[in-house]
Short mmCIF file of C-alpha atoms (C1' of nucleotides) in Angstrom, two decimals:
data_model
loop_
_atom_site.label_atom_id
_atom_site.label_comp_id
_atom_site.label_asym_id
_atom_site.label_seq_id
_atom_site.Cartn_x
_atom_site.Cartn_y
_atom_site.Cartn_z
CA MET A 203 67.14 3.73 156.21
CA ARG A 204 63.68 4.21 155.44
CA ALA A 205 60.81 4.13 157.78
CA GLY A 206 60.29 0.47 158.13
CA LEU A 207 62.52 -2.40 158.45
CA LYS A 208 63.40 -4.12 155.21
CA ARG A 209 61.72 -7.37 156.59
CA ASP A 210 58.69 -5.71 157.05
CA ARG A 211 58.78 -4.25 153.47
CA VAL A 212 59.21 -7.38 151.87
CA ARG A 213 56.57 -8.89 153.87
CA ASP A 214 54.32 -6.13 152.97
CA PHE A 215 55.36 -6.72 149.32
CA LEU A 216 54.49 -10.60 149.62
CA LEU A 217 51.04 -9.66 151.22
CA ASP A 218 50.06 -7.48 148.32
CA PHE A 219 51.48 -9.99 145.89
CA ILE A 220 49.38 -13.06 147.30
CA ALA A 221 46.23 -10.72 147.91
CA ASP A 222 44.55 -11.73 144.70
CA LYS A 223 45.92 -15.39 144.44
CA LEU A 224 44.05 -18.27 145.14
CA PRO A 225 44.65 -20.91 147.91
CA GLY A 226 47.47 -23.10 146.92
CA GLU A 227 49.00 -21.08 144.03
CA ALA A 228 52.98 -20.98 144.00
CA ILE A 229 54.93 -17.82 144.62
CA PRO A 230 58.21 -17.37 142.85
CA SER A 231 61.23 -19.10 144.43
CA GLU A 232 63.17 -17.72 147.16
CA ARG A 233 66.28 -16.96 144.80
CA ASP A 234 64.09 -15.24 142.33
CA LEU A 235 62.37 -13.17 144.87
CA CYS A 236 65.68 -12.04 146.42
CA LYS A 237 67.08 -10.99 142.85
CA GLU A 238 63.57 -8.96 142.33
CA LEU A 239 63.51 -7.40 145.57
CA GLY A 240 67.20 -6.81 145.97
CA VAL A 241 67.26 -8.38 149.61
CA SER A 242 69.33 -11.31 150.71
CA ARG A 243 67.93 -14.67 151.20
CA PRO A 244 67.88 -14.61 155.08
CA THR A 245 65.90 -11.33 154.74
CA LEU A 246 63.40 -12.89 152.30
CA ARG A 247 63.19 -16.19 154.50
CA ALA A 248 62.45 -14.06 157.63
CA ALA A 249 59.69 -12.36 155.80
CA ILE A 250 58.09 -15.54 154.52
CA ASP A 251 58.60 -17.18 157.89
CA ASP A 252 56.22 -14.44 159.23
CA LEU A 253 53.68 -15.16 156.71
CA VAL A 254 54.00 -19.09 157.24
CA ARG A 255 53.64 -18.57 161.06
CA SER A 256 50.55 -16.79 160.41
CA GLY A 257 49.15 -19.42 157.84
CA LEU A 258 49.11 -17.29 154.84
CA LEU A 259 51.74 -19.18 152.96
CA VAL A 260 52.90 -22.83 153.20
CA ARG A 261 56.47 -24.17 152.37
CA GLU A 262 56.94 -27.33 150.73
CA HIS A 263 60.49 -28.64 150.57
CA GLY A 264 61.62 -29.23 147.14
CA ARG A 265 58.55 -28.05 145.57
CA GLY A 266 58.13 -24.54 146.35
CA THR A 267 56.04 -22.08 148.60
CA PHE A 268 52.33 -21.85 148.09
CA THR A 269 49.46 -19.52 149.36
CA GLY A 270 47.79 -21.11 152.30
CA PRO A 271 44.47 -22.66 152.50
CA HIS A 272 42.68 -19.84 154.71
CA ARG A 273 43.17 -16.15 154.70
CA VAL A 274 43.78 -15.27 157.87
CA THR A 275 45.02 -17.12 160.98
CA GLN A 276 45.25 -15.33 164.40
CA ALA A 277 48.15 -16.83 166.54
CA LEU A 278 47.50 -16.30 170.20
CA SER A 279 50.51 -17.62 171.81
CA ALA A 280 53.80 -17.47 169.90
CA THR A 281 54.99 -14.17 171.17
CA PRO A 282 56.70 -12.96 174.36
CA SER A 283 54.61 -13.55 177.17
CA GLY A 284 51.62 -14.42 174.91
CA SER A 285 51.03 -11.03 173.63
CA PHE A 286 49.00 -10.72 170.38
CA TYR A 287 50.38 -11.43 167.32
CA VAL A 288 48.39 -9.37 165.19
CA PRO A 289 48.11 -10.91 161.88
CA PRO A 290 50.67 -9.61 159.41
CA ALA A 291 50.07 -6.29 158.39
CA GLU A 292 48.13 -3.88 160.60
CA GLY A 293 47.98 -1.77 157.49
CA THR A 294 45.86 -3.89 155.51
CA TRP A 295 43.04 -3.64 158.29
CA LEU A 296 40.57 -1.04 157.99
CA SER A 297 37.47 -0.48 159.76
CA ARG A 298 34.02 1.15 159.05
CA ILE A 299 32.43 2.80 162.01
CA LEU A 300 28.98 1.76 162.69
CA GLU A 301 28.31 3.33 166.14
CA PHE A 302 30.48 5.93 167.87
CA GLY A 303 29.25 7.80 171.20
CA PRO A 304 29.02 7.85 174.79
CA VAL A 305 26.09 6.01 176.56
CA PRO A 306 25.62 5.56 180.31
CA ALA A 307 27.13 2.64 181.59
CA GLY A 308 23.98 0.78 182.81
CA PRO A 309 24.21 -2.13 185.50
CA GLN A 310 25.97 -4.84 183.70
CA LEU A 311 28.34 -2.90 181.66
CA ALA A 312 29.09 -0.89 184.86
CA THR A 313 30.12 -4.18 186.55
CA ARG A 314 32.43 -5.33 183.80
CA LEU A 315 34.20 -1.95 183.78
CA ARG A 316 34.16 -1.50 187.22
CA LEU A 317 32.47 1.97 187.01
CA SER A 318 29.27 3.43 188.55
CA PRO A 319 26.29 3.02 186.42
CA ALA A 320 25.92 6.66 185.65
CA ALA A 321 29.39 6.94 184.34
CA PRO A 322 29.70 7.71 180.64
CA VAL A 323 31.12 5.17 178.46
CA LEU A 324 32.15 5.63 174.83
CA ARG A 325 30.67 2.91 172.82
CA VAL A 326 32.13 1.96 169.35
CA VAL A 327 30.83 -0.72 166.91
CA ARG A 328 33.14 -1.03 164.08
CA LEU A 329 33.08 -3.44 161.17
CA ARG A 330 36.64 -4.79 160.35
CA VAL A 331 37.74 -5.30 156.72
CA VAL A 332 40.54 -6.75 154.87
CA ASP A 333 40.79 -6.13 151.23
CA ASP A 334 37.16 -5.09 151.10
CA GLU A 335 36.15 -8.26 152.74
CA PRO A 336 34.42 -7.90 156.05
CA MET A 337 35.96 -10.18 158.53
CA ALA A 338 34.71 -9.16 162.20
CA ILE A 339 32.28 -7.11 164.04
CA GLU A 340 33.76 -5.39 167.22
CA ARG A 341 31.75 -3.68 169.95
CA ILE A 342 34.24 -1.75 172.22
CA GLN A 343 33.16 -0.04 175.27
CA LEU A 344 35.39 2.04 177.47
CA PRO A 345 35.36 4.69 180.11
CA HIS A 346 34.64 7.94 178.36
CA ALA A 347 37.06 9.70 180.61
CA LEU A 348 39.97 7.46 179.43
CA VAL A 349 39.79 8.97 175.83
CA ASP A 350 38.57 12.53 175.74
CA GLY A 351 38.59 13.98 172.24
CA LEU A 352 38.78 10.62 170.41
CA VAL A 353 37.11 10.78 167.15
CA PRO A 354 35.71 8.16 164.74
CA ALA A 355 38.35 8.69 162.20
CA ASP A 356 40.80 7.52 165.02
CA MET A 357 39.46 4.18 164.77
CA GLU A 358 39.39 3.49 160.95
CA SER A 359 42.96 2.21 160.77
CA GLY A 360 46.05 1.58 162.77
CA SER A 361 46.76 -0.01 166.14
CA PHE A 362 44.12 1.10 168.82
CA TYR A 363 46.19 0.32 171.54
CA ARG A 364 48.96 2.26 170.27
CA LEU A 365 46.83 5.13 170.00
CA LEU A 366 45.64 4.72 173.50
CA ARG A 367 49.45 4.55 174.74
CA GLU A 368 50.65 7.28 172.53
CA ARG A 369 48.03 9.99 172.62
CA PHE A 370 46.25 9.12 175.95
CA GLY A 371 48.97 7.62 178.00
CA VAL A 372 46.90 4.50 178.59
CA ASP A 373 49.61 1.56 179.08
CA VAL A 374 47.86 -1.63 177.87
CA ARG A 375 49.31 -4.54 179.59
CA SER A 376 47.08 -7.64 179.70
CA ALA A 377 43.71 -8.98 178.79
CA VAL A 378 41.53 -11.90 179.49
CA GLN A 379 39.77 -13.24 176.54
CA THR A 380 37.21 -15.81 176.23
CA MET A 381 36.16 -17.50 173.08
CA GLU A 382 33.19 -19.62 172.01
CA ALA A 383 31.52 -21.02 169.06
CA THR A 384 28.28 -19.16 167.83
CA VAL A 385 26.26 -18.29 164.64
CA THR A 386 25.58 -15.23 163.05
CA ASP A 387 22.22 -13.36 163.82
CA GLU A 388 20.25 -11.49 161.22
CA THR A 389 22.11 -8.10 161.45
CA GLU A 390 25.57 -9.67 161.92
CA ALA A 391 25.04 -11.86 158.98
CA ARG A 392 24.18 -8.88 156.62
CA LEU A 393 27.21 -6.83 157.78
CA LEU A 394 29.61 -10.05 157.37
CA HIS A 395 28.20 -10.92 153.83
CA VAL A 396 27.53 -14.47 155.11
CA PRO A 397 24.16 -16.43 155.36
CA GLN A 398 22.16 -16.16 158.66
CA HIS A 399 23.07 -18.88 161.31
CA PHE A 400 26.73 -19.05 159.75
CA PRO A 401 29.39 -20.56 161.98
CA ALA A 402 31.10 -17.52 163.97
CA LEU A 403 33.71 -16.96 166.81
CA GLY A 404 32.43 -15.01 169.69
CA VAL A 405 35.07 -13.30 171.64
CA GLU A 406 34.76 -11.37 174.65
CA ARG A 407 37.89 -9.49 176.05
CA THR A 408 38.56 -7.57 179.14
CA THR A 409 41.86 -5.53 178.88
CA ARG A 410 43.74 -3.96 181.77
CA ASP A 411 46.57 -1.45 182.00
CA ALA A 412 49.76 -1.51 184.09
CA ASP A 413 47.67 -0.63 187.33
CA GLY A 414 45.18 -3.35 186.87
CA ARG A 415 42.55 -0.72 185.87
CA ILE A 416 40.15 -2.00 183.23
CA VAL A 417 40.72 -0.18 180.10
CA GLU A 418 37.96 -1.79 177.85
CA PHE A 419 35.53 -4.38 177.41
CA VAL A 420 34.95 -5.89 173.97
CA ARG A 421 32.57 -8.39 172.56
CA SER A 422 33.64 -9.32 168.84
CA ILE A 423 31.93 -11.69 166.14
CA TYR A 424 34.52 -13.06 163.69
CA ARG A 425 33.57 -15.02 160.58
CA GLY A 426 34.16 -18.64 161.18
CA ASP A 427 35.39 -19.18 157.93
CA ARG A 428 37.93 -16.76 157.96
CA TYR A 429 39.43 -17.21 161.30
CA ARG A 430 41.09 -19.90 163.25
CA VAL A 431 42.99 -19.53 166.56
CA THR A 432 46.20 -21.29 166.90
CA SER A 433 47.89 -21.83 170.15
CA GLU A 434 50.98 -23.76 171.22
CA LEU A 435 50.78 -25.82 174.30
CA HIS A 436 53.73 -26.96 176.39
CA PHE A 437 53.43 -29.70 178.75
CA ASP A 438 55.46 -30.24 181.99
CA ALA A 439 55.48 -33.79 183.23
CA GLU A 440 51.90 -34.11 184.40
CA SER A 441 48.87 -33.02 183.13
CA GLY A 442 46.79 -34.71 180.58
CA MET B 84 76.22 -36.66 165.30
CA ARG B 85 73.39 -36.92 167.26
CA ALA B 86 69.82 -36.95 165.93
CA GLY B 87 68.59 -33.55 165.83
CA LEU B 88 69.50 -30.14 163.85
CA LYS B 89 72.20 -28.05 165.58
CA ARG B 90 69.56 -25.20 166.39
CA ASP B 91 67.45 -27.97 168.42
CA ARG B 92 70.36 -29.14 170.33
CA VAL B 93 71.19 -25.63 171.30
CA ARG B 94 67.43 -25.09 172.40
CA ASP B 95 67.63 -28.22 174.42
CA PHE B 96 70.84 -27.05 175.85
CA LEU B 97 69.27 -23.54 176.61
CA LEU B 98 66.15 -25.39 178.23
CA ASP B 99 68.40 -27.41 180.64
CA PHE B 100 70.20 -24.21 181.50
CA ILE B 101 66.97 -22.19 182.39
CA ALA B 102 65.35 -25.47 184.00
CA ASP B 103 66.36 -24.27 187.68
CA LYS B 104 66.44 -20.50 186.97
CA LEU B 105 64.03 -18.16 188.70
CA PRO B 106 61.89 -16.05 186.46
CA GLY B 107 63.62 -12.79 185.36
CA GLU B 108 67.10 -14.28 185.68
CA ALA B 109 69.69 -13.04 183.02
CA ILE B 110 71.19 -15.72 180.64
CA PRO B 111 74.72 -15.25 179.28
CA SER B 112 74.94 -12.88 176.07
CA GLU B 113 74.65 -14.31 172.63
CA ARG B 114 78.21 -13.86 171.99
CA ASP B 115 79.12 -15.68 175.12
CA LEU B 116 77.00 -18.59 174.30
CA CYS B 117 78.28 -18.77 170.80
CA LYS B 118 81.74 -19.20 171.75
CA GLU B 119 80.84 -21.63 174.69
CA LEU B 120 78.46 -23.88 172.43
CA GLY B 121 80.60 -23.42 169.47
CA VAL B 122 77.85 -22.23 167.18
CA SER B 123 77.23 -19.25 164.92
CA ARG B 124 75.32 -16.26 166.31
CA PRO B 125 72.54 -16.84 163.62
CA THR B 126 72.01 -20.32 164.74
CA LEU B 127 71.97 -19.48 168.46
CA ARG B 128 69.56 -16.66 167.75
CA ALA B 129 67.31 -19.10 166.07
CA ALA B 130 67.24 -21.35 169.00
CA ILE B 131 66.65 -18.44 171.24
CA ASP B 132 63.77 -17.05 168.91
CA ASP B 133 62.02 -20.69 169.70
CA LEU B 134 61.97 -20.05 173.25
CA VAL B 135 61.17 -16.32 173.17
CA ARG B 136 58.16 -17.28 170.82
CA SER B 137 57.07 -19.88 173.44
CA GLY B 138 57.53 -17.60 176.38
CA LEU B 139 60.32 -19.04 178.24
CA LEU B 140 62.68 -16.23 177.39
CA VAL B 141 62.42 -12.52 177.09
CA ARG B 142 64.77 -10.25 175.15
CA GLU B 143 65.69 -6.65 176.16
CA HIS B 144 67.54 -4.70 173.74
CA GLY B 145 70.59 -3.38 174.97
CA ARG B 146 70.32 -5.22 178.35
CA GLY B 147 70.22 -8.92 177.76
CA THR B 148 67.92 -11.82 177.65
CA PHE B 149 66.04 -13.09 180.63
CA THR B 150 64.14 -16.13 181.81
CA GLY B 151 60.21 -15.39 181.24
CA PRO B 152 57.79 -14.43 183.66
CA HIS B 153 55.98 -17.93 183.94
CA ARG B 154 57.53 -21.35 184.32
CA VAL B 155 55.57 -23.64 182.04
CA THR B 156 53.34 -21.58 179.68
CA GLN B 157 49.94 -23.14 178.90
CA ALA B 158 48.79 -20.53 176.45
CA LEU B 159 45.07 -21.76 176.21
CA SER B 160 43.00 -23.82 178.39
CA ALA B 161 39.54 -24.83 177.61
CA THR B 162 37.16 -25.28 180.29
CA PRO B 163 33.58 -26.49 180.44
CA SER B 164 31.39 -23.12 180.45
CA GLY B 165 29.90 -22.81 183.88
CA SER B 166 33.11 -23.45 185.83
CA PHE B 167 36.07 -20.95 186.22
CA TYR B 168 39.43 -21.99 185.20
CA VAL B 169 38.88 -25.29 186.86
CA PRO B 170 41.25 -27.77 184.97
CA PRO B 171 39.07 -30.65 183.78
CA ALA B 172 38.57 -32.89 186.50
CA GLU B 173 40.12 -35.97 184.58
CA GLY B 174 38.02 -38.30 187.10
CA THR B 175 34.47 -36.98 185.89
CA TRP B 176 35.26 -37.65 182.39
CA LEU B 177 34.12 -40.78 180.63
CA SER B 178 34.31 -42.00 176.97
CA ARG B 179 32.34 -44.13 174.87
CA ILE B 180 34.42 -45.78 172.16
CA LEU B 181 32.66 -45.55 168.87
CA GLU B 182 35.64 -46.65 166.69
CA PHE B 183 38.81 -48.53 167.36
CA GLY B 184 41.27 -50.11 164.91
CA PRO B 185 44.13 -49.90 162.73
CA VAL B 186 43.87 -48.47 159.12
CA PRO B 187 46.45 -47.37 156.63
CA ALA B 188 47.61 -43.98 156.85
CA GLY B 189 46.78 -42.80 153.37
CA PRO B 190 48.19 -39.81 151.93
CA GLN B 191 46.64 -36.96 154.00
CA LEU B 192 47.25 -38.47 157.48
CA ALA B 193 50.55 -39.66 156.37
CA THR B 194 51.72 -36.22 155.87
CA ARG B 195 50.21 -34.91 159.35
CA LEU B 196 51.86 -37.80 161.27
CA ARG B 197 55.15 -38.08 159.09
CA LEU B 198 54.63 -41.47 158.19
CA SER B 199 54.73 -43.49 155.05
CA PRO B 200 51.06 -43.68 153.43
CA ALA B 201 51.20 -47.42 154.05
CA ALA B 202 52.05 -47.27 157.47
CA PRO B 203 49.41 -48.59 160.00
CA VAL B 204 47.71 -45.80 161.97
CA LEU B 205 45.40 -46.65 164.97
CA ARG B 206 42.36 -44.62 164.67
CA VAL B 207 39.99 -44.15 167.62
CA VAL B 208 36.90 -42.18 167.65
CA ARG B 209 35.22 -41.55 171.00
CA LEU B 210 32.37 -39.68 172.69
CA ARG B 211 33.27 -37.96 175.64
CA VAL B 212 30.80 -37.58 178.33
CA VAL B 213 30.53 -35.83 181.84
CA ASP B 214 27.86 -36.63 184.12
CA ASP B 215 25.87 -38.57 181.43
CA GLU B 216 26.08 -35.57 178.98
CA PRO B 217 27.77 -35.81 175.74
CA MET B 218 30.32 -33.05 175.66
CA ALA B 219 32.53 -33.45 172.52
CA ILE B 220 33.76 -36.15 169.88
CA GLU B 221 37.44 -36.92 169.56
CA ARG B 222 38.88 -38.57 166.34
CA ILE B 223 42.43 -39.73 167.56
CA GLN B 224 44.87 -41.11 165.20
CA LEU B 225 48.25 -42.06 165.96
CA PRO B 226 51.08 -44.49 164.63
CA HIS B 227 50.04 -47.85 165.49
CA ALA B 228 53.71 -48.96 166.36
CA LEU B 229 53.65 -46.52 169.27
CA VAL B 230 50.98 -48.24 171.08
CA ASP B 231 51.13 -51.85 170.27
CA GLY B 232 48.65 -53.74 172.85
CA LEU B 233 46.58 -50.79 173.43
CA VAL B 234 42.89 -51.93 173.71
CA PRO B 235 39.67 -49.92 173.85
CA ALA B 236 39.04 -50.14 177.45
CA ASP B 237 42.28 -48.14 178.14
CA MET B 238 40.58 -45.27 176.35
CA GLU B 239 37.27 -45.22 178.22
CA SER B 240 38.43 -43.18 181.37
CA GLY B 241 41.63 -41.59 182.82
CA SER B 242 44.48 -39.76 181.35
CA PHE B 243 45.50 -40.75 177.75
CA TYR B 244 48.58 -38.97 178.03
CA ARG B 245 49.50 -40.48 181.38
CA LEU B 246 48.97 -43.81 179.72
CA LEU B 247 51.24 -42.96 176.86
CA ARG B 248 53.87 -42.26 179.27
CA GLU B 249 53.59 -44.84 181.80
CA ARG B 250 52.94 -47.77 179.62
CA PHE B 251 54.31 -46.85 176.33
CA GLY B 252 57.10 -44.55 177.43
CA VAL B 253 56.03 -41.81 175.21
CA ASP B 254 57.01 -38.32 176.50
CA VAL B 255 54.31 -35.89 175.55
CA ARG B 256 55.67 -32.41 175.38
CA SER B 257 54.06 -30.04 173.29
CA ALA B 258 51.17 -29.55 170.97
CA VAL B 259 50.12 -27.04 168.25
CA GLN B 260 46.26 -26.65 168.21
CA THR B 261 44.12 -24.76 166.02
CA MET B 262 40.37 -23.96 166.67
CA GLU B 263 37.59 -22.63 164.46
CA ALA B 264 33.89 -22.11 164.72
CA THR B 265 31.71 -24.71 162.92
CA VAL B 266 28.31 -26.41 163.21
CA THR B 267 27.40 -30.03 163.85
CA ASP B 268 26.67 -32.37 161.06
CA GLU B 269 23.78 -34.93 161.22
CA THR B 270 25.85 -37.59 162.65
CA GLU B 271 27.53 -35.23 165.23
CA ALA B 272 24.23 -33.77 166.01
CA ARG B 273 22.66 -37.03 166.93
CA LEU B 274 25.80 -38.03 169.00
CA LEU B 275 25.95 -34.64 170.99
CA HIS B 276 22.24 -34.49 171.62
CA VAL B 277 22.05 -31.19 169.85
CA PRO B 278 20.06 -30.03 166.67
CA GLN B 279 21.79 -30.28 163.40
CA HIS B 280 23.65 -27.14 162.42
CA PHE B 281 24.44 -26.26 166.20
CA PRO B 282 27.19 -24.29 166.91
CA ALA B 283 30.52 -26.08 167.73
CA LEU B 284 34.16 -25.70 168.17
CA GLY B 285 36.24 -27.64 165.75
CA VAL B 286 39.68 -28.26 166.96
CA GLU B 287 42.77 -29.89 165.36
CA ARG B 288 45.75 -30.78 167.52
CA THR B 289 49.12 -32.17 166.58
CA THR B 290 51.16 -33.45 169.55
CA ARG B 291 54.89 -34.18 169.85
CA ASP B 292 57.00 -35.98 172.02
CA ALA B 293 60.23 -34.75 173.60
CA ASP B 294 62.28 -35.46 170.27
CA GLY B 295 59.77 -33.66 168.30
CA ARG B 296 58.24 -36.66 166.92
CA ILE B 297 54.57 -36.56 166.18
CA VAL B 298 52.60 -38.68 168.34
CA GLU B 299 49.26 -38.02 167.35
CA PHE B 300 46.80 -35.87 165.30
CA VAL B 301 43.47 -35.23 166.62
CA ARG B 302 40.23 -33.67 165.32
CA SER B 303 37.49 -33.15 167.81
CA ILE B 304 34.11 -31.43 167.92
CA TYR B 305 33.09 -29.57 170.98
CA ARG B 306 29.52 -28.59 171.95
CA GLY B 307 29.44 -24.83 171.61
CA ASP B 308 27.17 -24.38 174.36
CA ARG B 309 29.20 -26.37 176.68
CA TYR B 310 32.61 -24.83 175.79
CA ARG B 311 34.50 -21.77 176.00
CA VAL B 312 38.07 -21.06 175.78
CA THR B 313 39.72 -18.72 177.99
CA SER B 314 43.21 -17.22 177.40
CA GLU B 315 45.02 -14.67 179.28
CA LEU B 316 47.35 -12.23 177.18
CA HIS B 317 50.28 -10.10 178.23
CA PHE B 318 51.57 -7.20 176.46
CA ASP B 319 55.11 -6.02 176.15
CA ALA B 320 56.14 -2.87 177.84
CA GLU B 321 56.01 -0.20 175.43
CA SER B 322 59.02 1.20 173.58
CA GLY B 323 57.89 4.31 172.25
"C1'" DG C 222 78.49 17.21 194.18
"C1'" DA C 223 75.31 17.12 190.12
"C1'" DG C 224 75.08 16.57 185.28
"C1'" DC C 225 76.72 15.32 181.10
"C1'" DT C 226 79.37 12.32 177.97
"C1'" DA C 227 82.14 8.49 175.89
"C1'" DG C 228 82.63 3.90 175.66
"C1'" DA C 229 81.73 -0.98 176.38
"C1'" DG C 230 78.54 -4.42 176.32
"C1'" DT C 231 73.92 -5.90 174.57
"C1'" DG C 232 70.55 -7.45 171.26
"C1'" DG C 233 68.80 -6.10 166.23
"C1'" DT C 234 69.30 -6.19 161.13
"C1'" DA C 235 71.38 -7.52 157.31
"C1'" DC C 236 74.56 -9.37 153.80
"C1'" DT C 237 77.51 -13.11 151.68
"C1'" DT C 238 78.59 -17.49 151.01
"C1'" DA C 239 78.29 -22.62 151.27
"C1'" DC C 240 76.45 -26.85 151.39
"C1'" DC C 241 72.50 -30.27 152.64
"C1'" DA C 242 67.95 -32.23 151.50
"C1'" DG C 243 64.08 -33.06 149.22
"C1'" DT C 244 61.27 -33.05 144.24
"C1'" DA C 245 60.39 -33.45 139.47
"C1'" DG C 246 61.44 -34.36 135.00
"C1'" DG C 247 64.42 -35.39 131.32
"C1'" DC C 248 67.86 -38.52 129.70
"C1'" DC C 249 70.23 -42.78 129.14
"C1'" DC C 250 70.44 -47.83 129.37
"C1'" DG C 251 68.69 -52.22 129.51
"C1'" DC D 142 59.29 -49.17 125.40
"C1'" DG D 143 59.94 -48.91 130.50
"C1'" DG D 144 62.55 -48.29 134.73
"C1'" DG D 145 66.13 -46.41 137.09
"C1'" DC D 146 69.41 -42.62 137.45
"C1'" DC D 147 71.06 -37.86 137.05
"C1'" DT D 148 70.44 -33.18 136.88
"C1'" DA D 149 68.47 -28.95 137.64
"C1'" DC D 150 65.58 -26.95 140.32
"C1'" DT D 151 63.17 -26.13 145.09
"C1'" DG D 152 63.42 -25.06 150.29
"C1'" DG D 153 66.73 -25.78 154.92
"C1'" DT D 154 70.48 -25.24 157.67
"C1'" DA D 155 74.76 -23.04 158.98
"C1'" DA D 156 78.69 -20.17 159.21
"C1'" DG D 157 80.88 -15.70 159.27
"C1'" DT D 158 81.00 -10.73 158.94
"C1'" DA D 159 79.34 -6.04 159.38
"C1'" DC D 160 77.11 -2.38 161.46
"C1'" DC D 161 73.00 -0.14 163.71
"C1'" DA D 162 70.39 0.80 168.31
"C1'" DC D 163 69.72 0.75 172.87
"C1'" DT D 164 71.25 0.59 177.79
"C1'" DC D 165 74.20 1.17 181.55
"C1'" DT D 166 78.21 2.98 183.66
"C1'" DA D 167 82.51 5.09 184.97
"C1'" DG D 168 84.88 8.94 184.53
"C1'" DC D 169 84.89 13.59 183.22
"C1'" DT D 170 83.47 18.49 183.48
"C1'" DC D 171 81.46 22.32 185.48
#
DNA sequence: GAGCTAGAGTGGTACTTACCAGTAGGCCCG
DNA sequence: CGGGCCTACTGGTAAGTACCACTCTAGCTC
């Protein structure tokens, strides 16, 4: 068997296929796609399910399957113990590194990262891009000692957490994330190709490893028109 | 044959089964459960998939399937900024009813609520207030048949879900919620006492009862300076 | 006794087949 | 000419089977 799962290859094919489609356009029927891709219908449906869950496709019983109204939906719940469901293909994400280098932690950041204010912190600012379209600005800060030897190219594609685990032995385990509505300032607007004071999601995340040590502190700005956060809530018997 | 799909009945069986289990306890193997319940493995797996996605079960390849780390997972909780993790003290909330009355569902709302477009829908718009300060605008829409006899005063304070449960016998169980960054329009700005085009969180929520019937569809606008959303994310133990 | 190995049991992926359930459009009948 | 039905699509659910990948352990070998 080749590198990836068949289902993932089908999903990636569909991602390419819908990349230049307008919202609401139909995709071929499931049975046609099966024949064309040489896979069974359950396999194809599993791939489509992924894309439906992340909002890229919408099914309509008896009519067909259509591209969704928005490009990227980030589902926060939905996975075992609530781990990130990174929107479909990690491979379609690219990053432009805007800033990369060590800085002294300083008083505020030292508090966030539980370090001495003099400790060196690696600061990376990157513009996250999907299909040549800027989606978000990420400002990552982490103890420099943790990632000795990291170079900018490492952060241009692929999963940063996988890199942390496989190359630096950092076992990323949990994060606390807060999100709020905001608008873009002048710099952000220019980088994200939107007008100034455009709606945006501001996100702060503090990430910890298996021992509870703080691994990174991230502030991000996501384009408001390209991101929605989906969550599934379950009620017990009380709570209102 | 009972109401639901086979997959749903299997899922409900599993829900009962794990109800009094401790976190981390194993459930029977998939093949055993198939025999016991008289369903095929794909069907059983589809049911388990649902529970895994909502965090109630965790699969471990080669070992088994286990109950999840948390009992009831509330993936996301919104709290007024300034207070930490304090669940909104229901008592301090008041609402000013801006609109209250039945309207025909219409095509879009009918789709959301899974009703006929001609079916009567109760539409309630209320301004939510804490300490005399406006915090959010809620536009609630629900099948009128569900809440016959509801009057505006019922919705000025207290928990609406408790009211649904205790007076109308509606067992609210789950919701899917999406959130996005937006800005206030003229009306919203006036009601919320903020300038026009002020940052705000737009929230859409579809709520279901224990049988999966849609109970309400809500669109809300929260003041961006008063609300942040905090979520805790947990990552799987790595595999490679 | 320590270490390795084979096998049984687990979940993971995938195929095939079958039938149910909505939708839309053309055909037939009134 | 108009309205209702019928058919050929669409996605939705389900069964059954096969085989792969991983985990654990009991038993064998050294």
